[in-house]
mmCIF file of C-alpha atoms in Angstrom:
data_model
loop_
_atom_site.group_PDB
_atom_site.id
_atom_site.type_symbol
_atom_site.label_atom_id
_atom_site.label_comp_id
_atom_site.label_asym_id
_atom_site.label_seq_id
_atom_site.Cartn_x
_atom_site.Cartn_y
_atom_site.Cartn_z
ATOM 1 C CA MET A 12 43.238 2.351 69.461
ATOM 2 C CA ALA A 13 45.941 4.175 68.329
ATOM 3 C CA ALA A 14 45.868 7.785 67.274
ATOM 4 C CA VAL A 15 47.578 9.289 64.032
ATOM 5 C CA ALA A 16 48.797 12.964 63.837
ATOM 6 C CA CYS A 17 51.207 15.076 62.123
ATOM 7 C CA SER A 18 54.231 14.659 64.417
ATOM 8 C CA LYS A 19 58.129 14.170 64.014
ATOM 9 C CA LYS A 20 57.946 11.984 67.185
ATOM 10 C CA LYS A 21 57.043 8.182 66.942
ATOM 11 C CA ALA A 22 55.012 6.858 69.331
ATOM 12 C CA PRO A 23 56.386 4.129 71.365
ATOM 13 C CA GLU A 24 55.515 0.540 70.232
ATOM 14 C CA PRO A 25 53.301 -1.421 72.690
ATOM 15 C CA THR A 26 54.934 -4.100 74.144
ATOM 16 C CA LEU A 27 53.342 -7.706 74.664
ATOM 17 C CA ASP A 28 54.600 -10.091 77.641
ATOM 18 C CA THR A 29 54.166 -13.568 75.815
ATOM 19 C CA LYS A 30 54.102 -15.386 79.050
ATOM 20 C CA THR A 31 51.297 -13.104 80.590
ATOM 21 C CA ALA A 32 49.388 -12.980 77.403
ATOM 22 C CA ALA A 33 49.413 -16.639 76.772
ATOM 23 C CA ALA A 34 47.938 -17.342 80.402
ATOM 24 C CA ALA A 35 45.434 -14.708 79.958
ATOM 25 C CA ALA A 36 44.156 -15.572 76.786
ATOM 26 C CA PRO A 37 42.112 -18.560 76.178
ATOM 27 C CA ALA A 38 43.433 -20.719 73.275
ATOM 28 C CA ALA A 39 41.961 -19.293 69.938
ATOM 29 C CA PRO A 40 39.501 -21.790 68.130
ATOM 30 C CA ALA A 41 40.550 -23.496 65.119
ATOM 31 C CA PRO A 42 39.915 -21.373 62.063
ATOM 32 C CA VAL A 43 36.700 -22.277 60.284
ATOM 33 C CA ALA A 44 36.201 -21.742 56.293
ATOM 34 C CA THR A 45 33.235 -19.525 55.706
ATOM 35 C CA PRO A 46 31.676 -18.880 52.273
ATOM 36 C CA ALA A 47 32.843 -15.757 50.819
ATOM 37 C CA ALA A 48 30.143 -12.918 50.655
ATOM 38 C CA ALA A 49 28.095 -13.231 47.451
ATOM 39 C CA ALA A 50 30.045 -11.039 44.640
ATOM 40 C CA THR A 51 28.690 -9.062 42.166
ATOM 41 C CA PRO A 52 28.093 -11.591 39.271
ATOM 42 C CA ALA A 53 30.560 -11.091 36.499
ATOM 43 C CA PRO A 54 29.360 -10.310 32.907
ATOM 44 C CA ALA A 55 28.292 -13.095 30.874
ATOM 45 C CA VAL A 56 31.504 -14.664 28.817
ATOM 46 C CA LEU A 57 30.887 -15.362 25.384
ATOM 47 C CA ASP A 58 32.160 -18.667 24.442
ATOM 48 C CA THR A 59 31.908 -21.203 21.310
ATOM 49 C CA ALA A 60 29.136 -23.294 22.853
ATOM 50 C CA ASP A 61 26.685 -20.094 23.221
ATOM 51 C CA PHE A 62 27.189 -19.642 19.460
ATOM 52 C CA ALA A 63 26.686 -23.319 18.443
ATOM 53 C CA SER A 64 23.697 -23.729 20.557
ATOM 54 C CA GLU A 65 22.142 -20.661 18.491
ATOM 55 C CA THR A 66 21.568 -22.160 15.185
ATOM 56 C CA VAL A 67 18.933 -20.230 13.417
ATOM 57 C CA TYR A 68 16.809 -21.994 10.779
ATOM 58 C CA PHE A 69 15.315 -20.668 7.580
ATOM 59 C CA ASP A 70 12.566 -21.527 5.435
ATOM 60 C CA PHE A 71 12.859 -23.076 1.767
ATOM 61 C CA ASP A 72 14.200 -20.216 -0.556
ATOM 62 C CA SER A 73 13.716 -17.450 2.095
ATOM 63 C CA TYR A 74 15.871 -15.214 4.070
ATOM 64 C CA THR A 75 13.360 -13.952 6.428
ATOM 65 C CA VAL A 76 14.096 -14.731 10.257
ATOM 66 C CA LYS A 77 11.185 -16.626 11.434
ATOM 67 C CA ALA A 78 9.143 -15.688 14.519
ATOM 68 C CA SER A 79 9.984 -18.982 15.883
ATOM 69 C CA GLU A 80 13.943 -18.161 15.637
ATOM 70 C CA ALA A 81 13.423 -14.805 17.269
ATOM 71 C CA ASP A 82 13.974 -15.955 20.571
ATOM 72 C CA LYS A 83 17.451 -17.247 19.763
ATOM 73 C CA VAL A 84 18.364 -13.848 17.938
ATOM 74 C CA ARG A 85 17.463 -11.972 21.217
ATOM 75 C CA LYS A 86 19.213 -14.674 23.477
ATOM 76 C CA LEU A 87 22.572 -13.977 21.439
ATOM 77 C CA ALA A 88 22.069 -10.088 21.430
ATOM 78 C CA ALA A 89 21.871 -9.923 25.223
ATOM 79 C CA VAL A 90 24.809 -12.116 25.632
ATOM 80 C CA VAL A 91 26.865 -9.707 23.170
ATOM 81 C CA LYS A 92 25.527 -6.818 24.821
ATOM 82 C CA ALA A 93 26.632 -8.189 28.478
ATOM 83 C CA ASN A 94 30.085 -8.118 26.858
ATOM 84 C CA LYS A 95 30.542 -4.601 26.719
ATOM 85 C CA GLY A 96 33.753 -4.371 28.872
ATOM 86 C CA ALA A 97 35.372 -7.081 26.589
ATOM 87 C CA PRO A 98 34.316 -6.454 22.949
ATOM 88 C CA ILE A 99 33.828 -9.410 20.696
ATOM 89 C CA LYS A 100 33.865 -10.371 17.114
ATOM 90 C CA VAL A 101 31.219 -12.696 15.787
ATOM 91 C CA GLN A 102 31.055 -14.200 12.306
ATOM 92 C CA ILE A 103 27.409 -14.927 10.959
ATOM 93 C CA GLU A 104 27.727 -17.658 8.254
ATOM 94 C CA GLY A 105 24.674 -18.224 6.086
ATOM 95 C CA HIS A 106 24.118 -21.676 4.674
ATOM 96 C CA CYS A 107 21.688 -23.323 2.203
ATOM 97 C CA ASP A 108 20.465 -26.834 1.150
ATOM 98 C CA GLU A 109 21.802 -28.358 -1.954
ATOM 99 C CA ARG A 110 18.743 -27.461 -4.055
ATOM 100 C CA GLY A 111 19.701 -24.798 -6.397
ATOM 101 C CA SER A 112 22.989 -23.369 -8.321
ATOM 102 C CA ASN A 113 26.164 -22.652 -6.506
ATOM 103 C CA GLU A 114 25.566 -19.095 -7.366
ATOM 104 C CA TYR A 115 22.320 -18.920 -6.135
ATOM 105 C CA ASN A 116 22.756 -20.453 -2.992
ATOM 106 C CA LEU A 117 25.760 -18.405 -2.214
ATOM 107 C CA ALA A 118 23.887 -15.242 -2.741
ATOM 108 C CA LEU A 119 20.949 -16.615 -0.465
ATOM 109 C CA GLY A 120 23.464 -17.676 2.180
ATOM 110 C CA GLU A 121 24.577 -14.156 2.185
ATOM 111 C CA LYS A 122 21.058 -12.898 2.413
ATOM 112 C CA ARG A 123 20.582 -15.081 5.574
ATOM 113 C CA ALA A 124 23.503 -14.083 7.299
ATOM 114 C CA ARG A 125 22.769 -10.299 6.636
ATOM 115 C CA ALA A 126 19.050 -10.793 7.943
ATOM 116 C CA ILE A 127 20.512 -12.264 11.243
ATOM 117 C CA GLN A 128 22.877 -9.408 11.510
ATOM 118 C CA ASP A 129 20.032 -7.133 10.569
ATOM 119 C CA ALA A 130 17.955 -8.721 13.589
ATOM 120 C CA LEU A 131 20.708 -8.359 16.115
ATOM 121 C CA ALA A 132 21.331 -4.592 15.063
ATOM 122 C CA ALA A 133 17.198 -4.420 15.771
ATOM 123 C CA GLU A 134 17.862 -5.655 19.267
ATOM 124 C CA GLY A 135 20.695 -3.097 19.898
ATOM 125 C CA VAL A 136 23.839 -4.749 19.036
ATOM 126 C CA GLN A 137 26.487 -2.586 17.526
ATOM 127 C CA PRO A 138 26.799 -3.169 13.780
ATOM 128 C CA GLY A 139 30.516 -3.416 13.912
ATOM 129 C CA THR A 140 30.480 -6.463 16.131
ATOM 130 C CA PHE A 141 29.543 -8.922 13.094
ATOM 131 C CA THR A 142 31.036 -9.943 9.751
ATOM 132 C CA THR A 143 28.956 -12.049 7.340
ATOM 133 C CA ILE A 144 30.080 -14.989 5.085
ATOM 134 C CA SER A 145 28.036 -17.434 2.714
ATOM 135 C CA TYR A 146 29.104 -20.771 2.229
ATOM 136 C CA GLY A 147 26.099 -21.724 0.149
ATOM 137 C CA GLU A 148 25.531 -25.433 0.009
ATOM 138 C CA GLU A 149 29.354 -26.120 0.590
ATOM 139 C CA ARG A 150 29.088 -26.969 4.351
ATOM 140 C CA PRO A 151 26.094 -29.087 5.047
ATOM 141 C CA ALA A 152 25.156 -29.748 8.536
ATOM 142 C CA VAL A 153 23.402 -33.197 7.552
ATOM 143 C CA GLU A 154 24.148 -35.398 4.944
ATOM 144 C CA GLY A 155 20.747 -36.288 3.077
ATOM 145 C CA HIS A 156 18.358 -35.787 0.207
ATOM 146 C CA ASP A 157 15.111 -35.334 1.937
ATOM 147 C CA GLU A 158 13.598 -32.633 3.291
ATOM 148 C CA ALA A 159 14.474 -33.380 7.179
ATOM 149 C CA ALA A 160 18.317 -33.045 5.904
ATOM 150 C CA TYR A 161 17.293 -30.071 3.920
ATOM 151 C CA SER A 162 15.580 -28.026 6.858
ATOM 152 C CA LYS A 163 18.857 -28.666 9.185
ATOM 153 C CA ASN A 164 21.137 -27.267 6.458
ATOM 154 C CA ARG A 165 18.919 -24.024 5.817
ATOM 155 C CA ARG A 166 20.872 -22.173 8.495
ATOM 156 C CA GLY A 167 22.618 -19.047 10.167
ATOM 157 C CA GLU A 168 25.645 -20.238 12.550
ATOM 158 C CA PHE A 169 27.910 -18.064 14.772
ATOM 159 C CA LYS A 170 31.511 -18.241 15.108
ATOM 160 C CA LYS A 171 33.482 -16.142 17.431
ATOM 161 C CA LEU A 172 36.457 -14.408 15.937
#
């Protein structure tokens, strides 16, 4: 063990006789790979897959976030809040089915996007994290003229900016 003190003199470096040391010391075992100690988990990283999988669906002619869709909003809020160290911006897109006029559907799509934004704010997400846009009926998720298609087109989606 070496002692360190405030001194102008340097302690002499120890010398090692390689012939004697080699004879006295047994051969070192081969290094073995050991798993690294468990590190603190990194905060969740928000990626496009997180957004695409969390489409929020709406009832006909409604912009109320349904109770059945609230878990999706909570999940997204948790991911966004976990990324405090790396602020992100998210665009919430409101969509509608083809029924109704273009003007009506654009307004309804905007109300849907804002309803999701309000639900995220209620979960503690900072309001400046999101922007909203409405595409009305212009970007259907499913082509078709039946209730099955319409229900998939009445939605809110998320895009990372």
